[in-house]
PDB file of C-alpha atoms in Angstrom:
ATOM      1  CA  LEU A  18     -23.962  30.427  -0.257  1.00  0.00           C
ATOM      2  CA  PRO A  19     -22.057  29.134  -3.252  1.00  0.00           C
ATOM      3  CA  ALA A  20     -20.871  25.342  -2.975  1.00  0.00           C
ATOM      4  CA  ILE A  21     -17.049  26.641  -3.415  1.00  0.00           C
ATOM      5  CA  PHE A  22     -17.539  28.908  -0.513  1.00  0.00           C
ATOM      6  CA  LEU A  23     -18.880  26.021   1.983  1.00  0.00           C
ATOM      7  CA  VAL A  24     -16.445  23.371   0.716  1.00  0.00           C
ATOM      8  CA  THR A  25     -13.421  25.950   1.448  1.00  0.00           C
ATOM      9  CA  ILE A  26     -14.748  26.967   4.709  1.00  0.00           C
ATOM     10  CA  TYR A  27     -15.027  22.863   5.718  1.00  0.00           C
ATOM     11  CA  CYS A  28     -11.581  22.348   4.451  1.00  0.00           C
ATOM     12  CA  ASN A  29      -9.963  25.227   6.842  1.00  0.00           C
ATOM     13  CA  TRP A  30     -12.345  23.991   9.692  1.00  0.00           C
ATOM     14  CA  ASP A  31     -10.110  21.362  11.339  1.00  0.00           C
ATOM     15  CA  ILE A  32      -7.036  23.615  10.985  1.00  0.00           C
ATOM     16  CA  VAL A  33      -8.897  26.609  12.573  1.00  0.00           C
ATOM     17  CA  THR A  34     -10.414  24.411  15.360  1.00  0.00           C
ATOM     18  CA  ARG A  35      -7.180  22.836  15.986  1.00  0.00           C
ATOM     19  CA  ARG A  36      -5.266  26.361  16.467  1.00  0.00           C
ATOM     20  CA  LEU A  37      -8.206  27.494  18.908  1.00  0.00           C
ATOM     21  CA  LEU A  38      -7.769  24.480  20.957  1.00  0.00           C
ATOM     22  CA  LEU A  39      -3.927  24.902  20.958  1.00  0.00           C
ATOM     23  CA  VAL A  40      -4.439  28.414  22.189  1.00  0.00           C
ATOM     24  CA  MET A  41      -6.386  26.956  25.320  1.00  0.00           C
ATOM     25  CA  LYS A  42      -3.727  24.167  26.466  1.00  0.00           C
ATOM     26  CA  ASN A  43      -1.891  24.310  29.488  1.00  0.00           C
ATOM     27  CA  ARG A  44       0.145  21.990  31.565  1.00  0.00           C
ATOM     28  CA  PRO A  45       1.768  21.712  35.140  1.00  0.00           C
ATOM     29  CA  LEU A  46       5.160  23.077  35.217  1.00  0.00           C
ATOM     30  CA  TRP A  47       7.653  22.991  38.349  1.00  0.00           C
ATOM     31  CA  VAL A  48       7.801  26.438  39.851  1.00  0.00           C
ATOM     32  CA  GLY A  49       9.917  25.556  42.867  1.00  0.00           C
ATOM     33  CA  ALA A  50      10.725  23.387  45.674  1.00  0.00           C
ATOM     34  CA  GLU A  51      10.894  24.385  49.258  1.00  0.00           C
ATOM     35  CA  ALA A  52      11.393  22.239  52.293  1.00  0.00           C
ATOM     36  CA  GLY A  53      11.492  19.207  50.165  1.00  0.00           C
ATOM     37  CA  VAL A  54       8.087  19.812  48.595  1.00  0.00           C
ATOM     38  CA  VAL A  55       7.730  20.007  44.802  1.00  0.00           C
ATOM     39  CA  GLU A  56       5.670  22.893  43.490  1.00  0.00           C
ATOM     40  CA  TYR A  57       3.839  22.767  40.409  1.00  0.00           C
ATOM     41  CA  GLU A  58       1.633  25.510  38.717  1.00  0.00           C
ATOM     42  CA  LYS A  59      -0.395  25.338  35.540  1.00  0.00           C
ATOM     43  CA  ARG A  60       1.219  27.357  32.732  1.00  0.00           C
ATOM     44  CA  TRP A  61       0.018  28.415  29.186  1.00  0.00           C
ATOM     45  CA  ILE A  62       2.023  26.243  26.944  1.00  0.00           C
ATOM     46  CA  SER A  63       2.033  29.193  24.333  1.00  0.00           C
ATOM     47  CA  ASP A  64       3.969  31.257  26.925  1.00  0.00           C
ATOM     48  CA  PRO A  65       4.978  29.617  30.215  1.00  0.00           C
ATOM     49  CA  SER A  66       5.415  32.956  31.840  1.00  0.00           C
ATOM     50  CA  TYR A  67       1.642  33.249  32.164  1.00  0.00           C
ATOM     51  CA  ALA A  68      -0.379  31.345  34.821  1.00  0.00           C
ATOM     52  CA  ALA A  69      -3.429  29.100  33.544  1.00  0.00           C
ATOM     53  CA  TYR A  70      -6.858  31.049  33.572  1.00  0.00           C
ATOM     54  CA  GLU A  71      -5.168  34.337  35.116  1.00  0.00           C
ATOM     55  CA  GLY A  72      -4.647  37.682  33.210  1.00  0.00           C
ATOM     56  CA  VAL A  73      -3.714  37.759  29.673  1.00  0.00           C
ATOM     57  CA  TYR A  74      -4.118  33.897  29.306  1.00  0.00           C
ATOM     58  CA  LEU A  75      -7.828  34.205  30.753  1.00  0.00           C
ATOM     59  CA  GLN A  76      -8.675  36.630  27.953  1.00  0.00           C
ATOM     60  CA  VAL A  77      -7.063  34.715  25.245  1.00  0.00           C
ATOM     61  CA  ALA A  78      -8.897  31.608  26.576  1.00  0.00           C
ATOM     62  CA  LEU A  79     -12.312  33.567  26.483  1.00  0.00           C
ATOM     63  CA  ILE A  80     -11.301  34.597  22.835  1.00  0.00           C
ATOM     64  CA  SER A  81     -10.669  31.078  21.913  1.00  0.00           C
ATOM     65  CA  CYS A  82     -13.668  29.555  23.549  1.00  0.00           C
ATOM     66  CA  SER A  83     -15.906  32.039  21.773  1.00  0.00           C
ATOM     67  CA  GLY A  84     -14.119  31.195  18.392  1.00  0.00           C
ATOM     68  CA  LEU A  85     -14.769  27.515  19.389  1.00  0.00           C
ATOM     69  CA  LEU A  86     -18.734  28.265  19.713  1.00  0.00           C
ATOM     70  CA  LEU A  87     -18.711  30.388  16.625  1.00  0.00           C
ATOM     71  CA  TRP A  88     -16.595  28.742  14.327  1.00  0.00           C
ATOM     72  CA  SER A  89     -16.490  25.033  15.023  1.00  0.00           C
ATOM     73  CA  PHE A  90     -19.907  24.292  16.339  1.00  0.00           C
ATOM     74  CA  GLY A  91     -21.666  27.349  14.535  1.00  0.00           C
ATOM     75  CA  PHE A  92     -20.231  26.073  10.913  1.00  0.00           C
ATOM     76  CA  VAL A  93     -21.410  22.442  11.738  1.00  0.00           C
ATOM     77  CA  MET A  94     -24.617  23.678  12.725  1.00  0.00           C
ATOM     78  CA  LEU A  95     -25.093  26.038   9.597  1.00  0.00           C
ATOM     79  CA  ILE A  96     -24.132  23.007   7.267  1.00  0.00           C
ATOM     80  CA  PHE A  97     -26.966  20.919   9.241  1.00  0.00           C
ATOM     81  CA  PHE A  98     -29.357  23.419   8.963  1.00  0.00           C
ATOM     82  CA  LEU A  99     -28.756  24.569   5.220  1.00  0.00           C
ATOM     83  CA  VAL A 100     -29.047  20.540   4.298  1.00  0.00           C
ATOM     84  CA  ARG A 101     -32.033  20.001   6.398  1.00  0.00           C
ATOM     85  CA  ARG A 102     -33.847  23.251   4.675  1.00  0.00           C
ATOM     86  CA  HIS A 103     -33.248  21.738   1.245  1.00  0.00           C
ATOM     87  CA  ALA A 104     -33.794  18.105   2.355  1.00  0.00           C
ATOM     88  CA  ASN A 105     -36.889  17.983  -0.057  1.00  0.00           C
ATOM     89  CA  GLN A 106     -35.061  19.157  -2.990  1.00  0.00           C
ATOM     90  CA  LEU A 107     -32.080  17.119  -2.977  1.00  0.00           C
ATOM     91  CA  ASP A 108     -32.850  15.246  -5.955  1.00  0.00           C
ATOM     92  CA  ASP A 109     -32.896  18.837  -7.851  1.00  0.00           C
ATOM     93  CA  PRO A 110     -29.132  18.684  -9.539  1.00  0.00           C
ATOM     94  CA  SER A 111     -28.434  22.265  -8.567  1.00  0.00           C
ATOM     95  CA  VAL A 112     -29.070  21.670  -4.830  1.00  0.00           C
ATOM     96  CA  PHE A 113     -27.050  18.551  -4.716  1.00  0.00           C
ATOM     97  CA  ARG A 114     -24.349  20.181  -6.472  1.00  0.00           C
ATOM     98  CA  ILE A 115     -24.071  22.649  -3.537  1.00  0.00           C
ATOM     99  CA  PHE A 116     -24.728  19.945  -0.557  1.00  0.00           C
ATOM    100  CA  GLY A 117     -23.412  16.854  -2.181  1.00  0.00           C
ATOM    101  CA  PHE A 118     -20.145  17.095  -0.472  1.00  0.00           C
ATOM    102  CA  PHE A 119     -21.563  17.292   2.816  1.00  0.00           C
ATOM    103  CA  LEU A 120     -23.942  14.460   2.617  1.00  0.00           C
ATOM    104  CA  ARG A 121     -21.613  11.539   2.423  1.00  0.00           C
ATOM    105  CA  TRP A 122     -20.877  12.065   6.042  1.00  0.00           C
ATOM    106  CA  LEU A 123     -24.354  12.544   7.185  1.00  0.00           C
ATOM    107  CA  PRO A 124     -26.563   9.709   8.203  1.00  0.00           C
ATOM    108  CA  VAL A 125     -29.629   9.460   5.552  1.00  0.00           C
ATOM    109  CA  GLU A 126     -32.128   9.520   8.737  1.00  0.00           C
ATOM    110  CA  ILE A 127     -31.167  13.128   9.525  1.00  0.00           C
ATOM    111  CA  LEU A 128     -32.194  14.229   5.991  1.00  0.00           C
ATOM    112  CA  VAL A 129     -35.595  12.935   6.135  1.00  0.00           C
ATOM    113  CA  VAL A 130     -38.119  15.532   6.770  1.00  0.00           C
ATOM    114  CA  ALA A 131     -41.501  13.743   5.668  1.00  0.00           C
ATOM    115  CA  PRO A 132     -40.711  10.122   5.200  1.00  0.00           C
ATOM    116  CA  ASP A 133     -43.574   9.683   2.515  1.00  0.00           C
ATOM    117  CA  CYS A 134     -42.573  12.233   0.207  1.00  0.00           C
ATOM    118  CA  THR A 135     -41.489  11.618  -3.322  1.00  0.00           C
ATOM    119  CA  SER A 136     -38.616  14.004  -3.335  1.00  0.00           C
ATOM    120  CA  CYS A 137     -37.111  12.419  -0.024  1.00  0.00           C
ATOM    121  CA  ARG A 138     -37.266   8.833  -1.775  1.00  0.00           C
ATOM    122  CA  SER A 139     -35.595   9.964  -4.909  1.00  0.00           C
ATOM    123  CA  ALA A 140     -32.920  11.911  -2.576  1.00  0.00           C
ATOM    124  CA  HIS A 141     -32.423   8.449  -0.709  1.00  0.00           C
ATOM    125  CA  ARG A 142     -31.878   6.675  -4.025  1.00  0.00           C
ATOM    126  CA  ALA A 143     -29.440   9.389  -5.304  1.00  0.00           C
ATOM    127  CA  LEU A 144     -27.482   9.207  -1.855  1.00  0.00           C
ATOM    128  CA  ASP A 145     -27.346   5.499  -1.810  1.00  0.00           C
ATOM    129  CA  GLY A 146     -25.683   5.583  -5.342  1.00  0.00           C
ATOM    130  CA  ILE A 147     -23.306   8.047  -4.247  1.00  0.00           C
ATOM    131  CA  LEU A 148     -22.546   6.162  -0.957  1.00  0.00           C
ATOM    132  CA  ASP A 149     -22.024   2.834  -2.986  1.00  0.00           C
ATOM    133  CA  PHE A 150     -19.394   4.878  -5.037  1.00  0.00           C
ATOM    134  CA  TYR A 151     -17.458   5.418  -2.218  1.00  0.00           C
TER     135      TYR A 151
END
């Protein structure tokens, strides 16, 4: 995958994840009081006419949960596995150009596949230089 594609998805990742979480948000609202007892019912924040986890809200919540799994967790796992797959080639400028943006936040220990390989040692040196810069 091209680097610009991965970086663009990453920059939109936070916005989409927040929207998916907002869709599932609900809160208790006062619905009535009889004989001095106040009744509260959980309602969907986006449209309080719907009760939480019933009818349309349940369908929207299930779609939102699916989106969270695919988009929010799926993209993070995709980046992890792509970086992990190319961990021995990070000293190659063409590979580092694609994944260098994501390496700032990953611990170096995650990237190590074989601690005795030369490629890993040079990748660690390159990564340490970049992290020192930031």
